[in-house]
CSV table of C-alpha atoms and ligand atoms in Angstrom, one decimal:
chain,number,residue,atom,x,y,z
A,1,UNK,CA,-6.2,-7.7,-6.1
A,2,UNK,CA,-4.7,-7.8,-2.6
A,3,UNK,CA,-5.2,-5.0,-0.1
A,4,UNK,CA,-2.4,-3.4,1.8
A,5,UNK,CA,-2.8,-0.8,4.5
A,6,UNK,CA,-1.0,2.5,3.9
A,7,UNK,CA,-0.3,3.5,7.5
A,8,UNK,CA,2.2,3.3,10.4
A,9,UNK,CA,-0.6,3.2,13.0
A,10,UNK,CA,-0.7,-0.1,14.9
A,11,UNK,CA,-4.4,0.2,15.9
A,12,UNK,CA,-5.4,0.6,12.3
A,13,UNK,CA,-3.3,-2.4,11.3
A,14,UNK,CA,-4.7,-4.5,14.2
A,15,UNK,CA,-8.2,-3.8,13.0
A,16,UNK,CA,-7.6,-4.6,9.4
A,17,UNK,CA,-5.8,-7.8,10.4
A,18,UNK,CA,-8.9,-8.8,12.5
A,19,UNK,CA,-11.0,-8.2,9.4
A,20,UNK,CA,-8.8,-10.5,7.5
A,21,UNK,CA,-8.0,-8.0,4.7
A,22,UNK,CA,-4.5,-6.8,5.5
A,23,UNK,CA,-2.2,-8.7,3.2
A,24,UNK,CA,0.6,-6.2,3.9
A,25,UNK,CA,1.5,-2.6,4.9
A,26,UNK,CA,3.3,0.3,3.3
A,27,UNK,CA,4.9,3.1,5.3
A,28,UNK,CA,6.7,6.2,4.3
A,29,UNK,CA,8.4,9.1,6.2
A,30,UNK,CA,5.2,11.1,6.3
A,31,UNK,CA,3.1,8.3,7.8
A,32,UNK,CA,5.8,7.6,10.3
A,33,UNK,CA,6.0,11.3,11.3
A,34,UNK,CA,2.3,11.1,12.3
A,35,UNK,CA,3.3,8.3,14.8
A,36,UNK,CA,6.6,9.8,16.0
A,37,UNK,CA,5.0,11.5,19.0
A,38,UNK,CA,5.0,8.0,20.6
A,39,UNK,CA,8.8,8.3,20.7
A,40,UNK,CA,9.2,5.0,18.8
A,41,UNK,CA,12.0,4.7,16.2
A,42,UNK,CA,11.2,4.0,12.6
A,43,UNK,CA,12.9,0.6,12.9
A,44,UNK,CA,10.9,-0.3,16.1
A,45,UNK,CA,7.7,0.6,14.4
A,46,UNK,CA,8.4,-1.3,11.2
A,47,UNK,CA,9.3,-4.4,13.2
A,48,UNK,CA,6.2,-4.1,15.3
A,49,UNK,CA,4.1,-3.9,12.1
A,50,UNK,CA,5.9,-6.9,10.6
A,51,UNK,CA,5.0,-8.9,13.7
A,52,UNK,CA,1.3,-8.0,13.3
A,53,UNK,CA,0.9,-8.8,9.6
A,54,UNK,CA,1.8,-12.0,7.8
A,55,UNK,CA,2.8,-10.2,4.6
A,56,UNK,CA,5.1,-7.6,3.2
A,57,UNK,CA,5.9,-4.4,5.1
A,58,UNK,CA,7.5,-1.6,3.0
A,59,UNK,CA,9.9,0.7,4.8
A,60,UNK,CA,11.4,3.7,3.0
A,61,UNK,CA,15.0,4.8,2.4
A,62,UNK,CA,15.8,8.5,2.8
A,63,UNK,CA,19.4,8.6,1.6
A,64,UNK,CA,20.2,10.7,-1.5
A,65,UNK,CA,23.2,8.9,-3.1
A,66,UNK,CA,23.3,5.5,-4.7
A,67,UNK,CA,26.0,4.3,-2.3
A,68,UNK,CA,24.1,5.6,0.8
A,69,UNK,CA,20.8,4.1,-0.5
A,70,UNK,CA,22.5,0.7,-0.9
A,71,UNK,CA,23.8,0.8,2.6
A,72,UNK,CA,20.5,2.0,4.0
A,73,UNK,CA,18.5,-0.6,2.0
A,74,UNK,CA,20.7,-3.4,3.3
A,75,UNK,CA,20.2,-2.2,6.9
A,76,UNK,CA,16.4,-1.8,6.5
A,77,UNK,CA,16.1,-5.3,4.8
A,78,UNK,CA,17.9,-6.8,7.8
A,79,UNK,CA,15.2,-5.6,10.3
A,80,UNK,CA,12.7,-8.4,9.5
A,81,UNK,CA,12.3,-11.1,6.8
A,82,UNK,CA,9.1,-9.5,5.6
A,83,UNK,CA,10.5,-6.1,5.1
A,84,UNK,CA,10.5,-4.7,1.5
A,85,UNK,CA,12.7,-1.6,0.9
A,86,UNK,CA,11.1,1.4,-0.6
A,87,UNK,CA,13.4,3.5,-2.9
A,88,UNK,CA,12.3,6.4,-5.1
A,89,UNK,CA,12.4,6.3,-8.9
A,90,UNK,CA,15.3,8.8,-9.6
A,91,UNK,CA,18.9,8.3,-10.9
A,92,UNK,CA,20.4,7.5,-7.5
A,93,UNK,CA,17.4,5.3,-6.8
A,94,UNK,CA,17.5,3.1,-10.0
A,95,UNK,CA,21.2,2.4,-9.4
A,96,UNK,CA,20.5,1.4,-5.8
A,97,UNK,CA,17.5,-0.7,-6.9
A,98,UNK,CA,19.7,-2.6,-9.4
A,99,UNK,CA,22.5,-3.2,-6.9
A,100,UNK,CA,20.4,-4.4,-4.0
A,101,UNK,CA,17.9,-6.4,-6.1
A,102,UNK,CA,20.9,-8.4,-7.4
A,103,UNK,CA,21.6,-9.2,-3.7
A,104,UNK,CA,18.1,-10.6,-3.3
A,105,UNK,CA,16.6,-7.5,-1.5
A,106,UNK,CA,13.1,-6.9,-2.6
A,107,UNK,CA,12.4,-3.3,-3.6
A,108,UNK,CA,9.2,-1.4,-3.9
A,109,UNK,CA,9.9,1.6,-6.1
A,110,UNK,CA,8.0,4.6,-4.8
A,111,UNK,CA,7.0,7.9,-6.4
A,112,UNK,CA,6.2,6.4,-9.8
A,113,UNK,CA,4.4,8.9,-12.1
A,114,UNK,CA,5.1,7.5,-15.6
A,115,UNK,CA,5.1,4.2,-17.4
A,116,UNK,CA,8.7,4.8,-18.4
A,117,UNK,CA,9.8,5.1,-14.8
A,118,UNK,CA,8.1,1.8,-14.1
A,119,UNK,CA,9.6,0.1,-17.2
A,120,UNK,CA,13.1,1.2,-16.3
A,121,UNK,CA,13.0,0.2,-12.6
A,122,UNK,CA,11.4,-3.1,-13.6
A,123,UNK,CA,14.3,-3.7,-15.9
A,124,UNK,CA,16.7,-2.8,-13.1
A,125,UNK,CA,15.2,-5.5,-10.9
A,126,UNK,CA,12.5,-3.8,-8.8
A,127,UNK,CA,10.1,-6.4,-7.3
A,128,UNK,CA,7.2,-3.8,-7.0
A,129,UNK,CA,6.4,-0.4,-8.6
A,130,UNK,CA,4.0,2.0,-6.9
A,131,UNK,CA,2.2,4.4,-9.2
A,132,UNK,CA,0.8,7.3,-7.2
A,133,UNK,CA,-2.8,7.6,-8.3
A,134,UNK,CA,-4.1,10.4,-6.2
A,135,UNK,CA,-1.1,12.7,-6.7
A,136,UNK,CA,-1.5,12.4,-10.5
A,137,UNK,CA,-5.3,13.1,-10.2
A,138,UNK,CA,-4.4,16.2,-8.1
A,139,UNK,CA,-2.6,17.7,-11.1
A,140,UNK,CA,-5.4,16.7,-13.5
A,141,UNK,CA,-3.7,13.6,-15.0
A,142,UNK,CA,-5.5,10.3,-14.8
A,143,UNK,CA,-3.7,8.2,-12.1
A,144,UNK,CA,-5.8,5.1,-13.0
A,145,UNK,CA,-4.6,5.3,-16.6
A,146,UNK,CA,-1.0,5.0,-15.3
A,147,UNK,CA,-1.9,1.9,-13.3
A,148,UNK,CA,-3.6,0.3,-16.3
A,149,UNK,CA,-0.8,1.1,-18.8
A,150,UNK,CA,1.9,-0.1,-16.4
A,151,UNK,CA,0.1,-3.4,-15.7
A,152,UNK,CA,-0.5,-4.0,-19.4
A,153,UNK,CA,3.1,-3.2,-20.4
A,154,UNK,CA,4.7,-5.3,-17.6
A,155,UNK,CA,2.3,-8.1,-18.5
A,156,UNK,CA,3.0,-7.9,-22.3
A,157,UNK,CA,6.7,-8.4,-21.7
A,158,UNK,CA,6.2,-11.0,-19.0
A,159,UNK,CA,8.1,-9.0,-16.4
A,160,UNK,CA,7.6,-10.2,-12.8
A,161,UNK,CA,7.4,-6.8,-11.2
A,162,UNK,CA,4.1,-6.3,-9.4
A,163,UNK,CA,2.1,-3.1,-9.4
A,164,UNK,CA,1.0,-1.5,-6.1
A,165,UNK,CA,-1.6,1.3,-6.7
A,166,UNK,CA,-0.6,3.9,-4.1
A,167,UNK,CA,-1.8,7.4,-3.1
A,168,UNK,CA,-5.3,6.0,-2.9
A,169,UNK,CA,-7.7,8.7,-1.8
A,170,UNK,CA,-11.1,7.1,-1.8
A,171,UNK,CA,-13.1,3.9,-2.5
A,172,UNK,CA,-13.5,4.7,-6.3
A,173,UNK,CA,-9.7,4.7,-6.6
A,174,UNK,CA,-9.7,1.1,-5.2
A,175,UNK,CA,-12.3,-0.1,-7.6
A,176,UNK,CA,-10.5,1.6,-10.5
A,177,UNK,CA,-7.2,0.1,-9.5
A,178,UNK,CA,-8.7,-3.4,-9.4
A,179,UNK,CA,-10.4,-2.9,-12.8
A,180,UNK,CA,-7.0,-1.7,-14.2
A,181,UNK,CA,-5.4,-4.9,-13.1
A,182,UNK,CA,-3.2,-3.7,-10.2
A,183,UNK,CA,-1.8,-6.7,-8.2
A,184,UNK,CA,-2.2,-4.7,-4.9
A,185,UNK,CA,-3.8,-1.5,-3.7
A,186,UNK,CA,-2.4,0.2,-0.6
A,187,UNK,CA,-5.1,2.1,1.1
A,188,UNK,CA,-5.4,4.4,4.1
A,189,UNK,CA,-7.5,3.0,6.9
A,190,UNK,CA,-10.2,5.6,6.4
A,191,UNK,CA,-10.6,4.4,2.8
A,192,UNK,CA,-10.8,0.7,4.0
A,193,UNK,CA,-13.7,1.7,6.3
A,194,UNK,CA,-15.4,3.6,3.5
A,195,UNK,CA,-15.1,0.6,1.2
A,196,UNK,CA,-17.2,-1.4,3.7
A,197,UNK,CA,-19.8,1.2,4.5
A,198,UNK,CA,-23.2,1.4,2.7
A,199,UNK,CA,-26.2,3.3,4.0
A,200,UNK,CA,-28.5,0.5,2.7
A,201,UNK,CA,-26.6,-2.1,4.7
A,202,UNK,CA,-27.1,0.0,7.9
A,203,UNK,CA,-30.7,0.6,7.0
A,204,UNK,CA,-31.2,-3.1,6.2
A,205,UNK,CA,-29.7,-4.2,9.6
A,206,UNK,CA,-31.9,-1.8,11.5
A,207,UNK,CA,-35.0,-3.0,9.7
A,208,UNK,CA,-34.2,-6.7,10.2
A,209,UNK,CA,-33.6,-6.1,13.9
A,210,UNK,CA,-36.9,-4.2,14.3
A,211,UNK,CA,-38.8,-7.0,12.6
A,212,UNK,CA,-37.0,-9.6,14.7
A,213,UNK,CA,-38.1,-7.7,17.9
A,214,UNK,CA,-41.7,-7.5,16.6
A,215,UNK,CA,-41.7,-11.2,15.8
A,216,UNK,CA,-40.4,-12.1,19.3
A,217,UNK,CA,-43.1,-9.9,20.9
A,218,UNK,CA,-45.8,-11.6,18.7
A,219,UNK,CA,-44.8,-15.1,19.7
A,220,UNK,CA,-44.7,-14.0,23.3
A,221,UNK,CA,-40.9,-14.2,24.0
B,1,G3P,O1,1.9,4.9,-0.5
B,1,G3P,C1,2.1,6.3,-0.9
B,1,G3P,C2,1.0,7.1,-0.3
B,1,G3P,O2,1.1,7.1,1.1
B,1,G3P,C3,1.0,8.5,-0.8
B,1,G3P,O3,-0.3,8.9,-0.5
B,1,G3P,O4,-2.1,10.6,-0.2
B,1,G3P,O5,0.3,11.2,0.4
B,1,G3P,O6,-0.4,11.0,-2.0
B,1,G3P,P1,-0.6,10.5,-0.6
């Protein structure tokens, strides 16, 4: 399973790129709003991200009719060759997904909360579907079940649409998404850090360093 960063923050992306674990980035209006104090436009930020990461960068449409979504998707897709357009899974969205996918624009369908939504937009031509794990867990549904069932169904019918586990809230969600067969998990930077952290690793490093110092003293260096 590949790891994407779910952020619009350049410092977080630079760090994950240095670690060699940032295969792509997903953004949305909420994540961009956190960065908007810098005065940068959404387009400028998405292009800056695309220049930092080798892979796909999702940028979200905000239009509310199919015609407007198509126009917006075309504009967003022209920002950078690695940009993938995010469109929500509603009636205007599925029509727009179908129309722009036919033109070769890759779409990441966002706000997926059911297998049927995923199945429909995959048939319409979506390159990616993003089931929202954490938001389903929030309302006492199992978000990981949705990831697993979506992967199984798309696989059974040999559909090329890839599954991005989104709305990831902690390291257990990442493990569960991988076990469920997600192609990609898009994770906040905080979760990426938590995935690496382990108290026994920290304790082990401290013990090895202390023993190293003791050995150096013993041999007189
Ligand atoms: O990729 C979508 C994700 O950013 C949503 O996460 O935590 O707002 O449900 P969250």
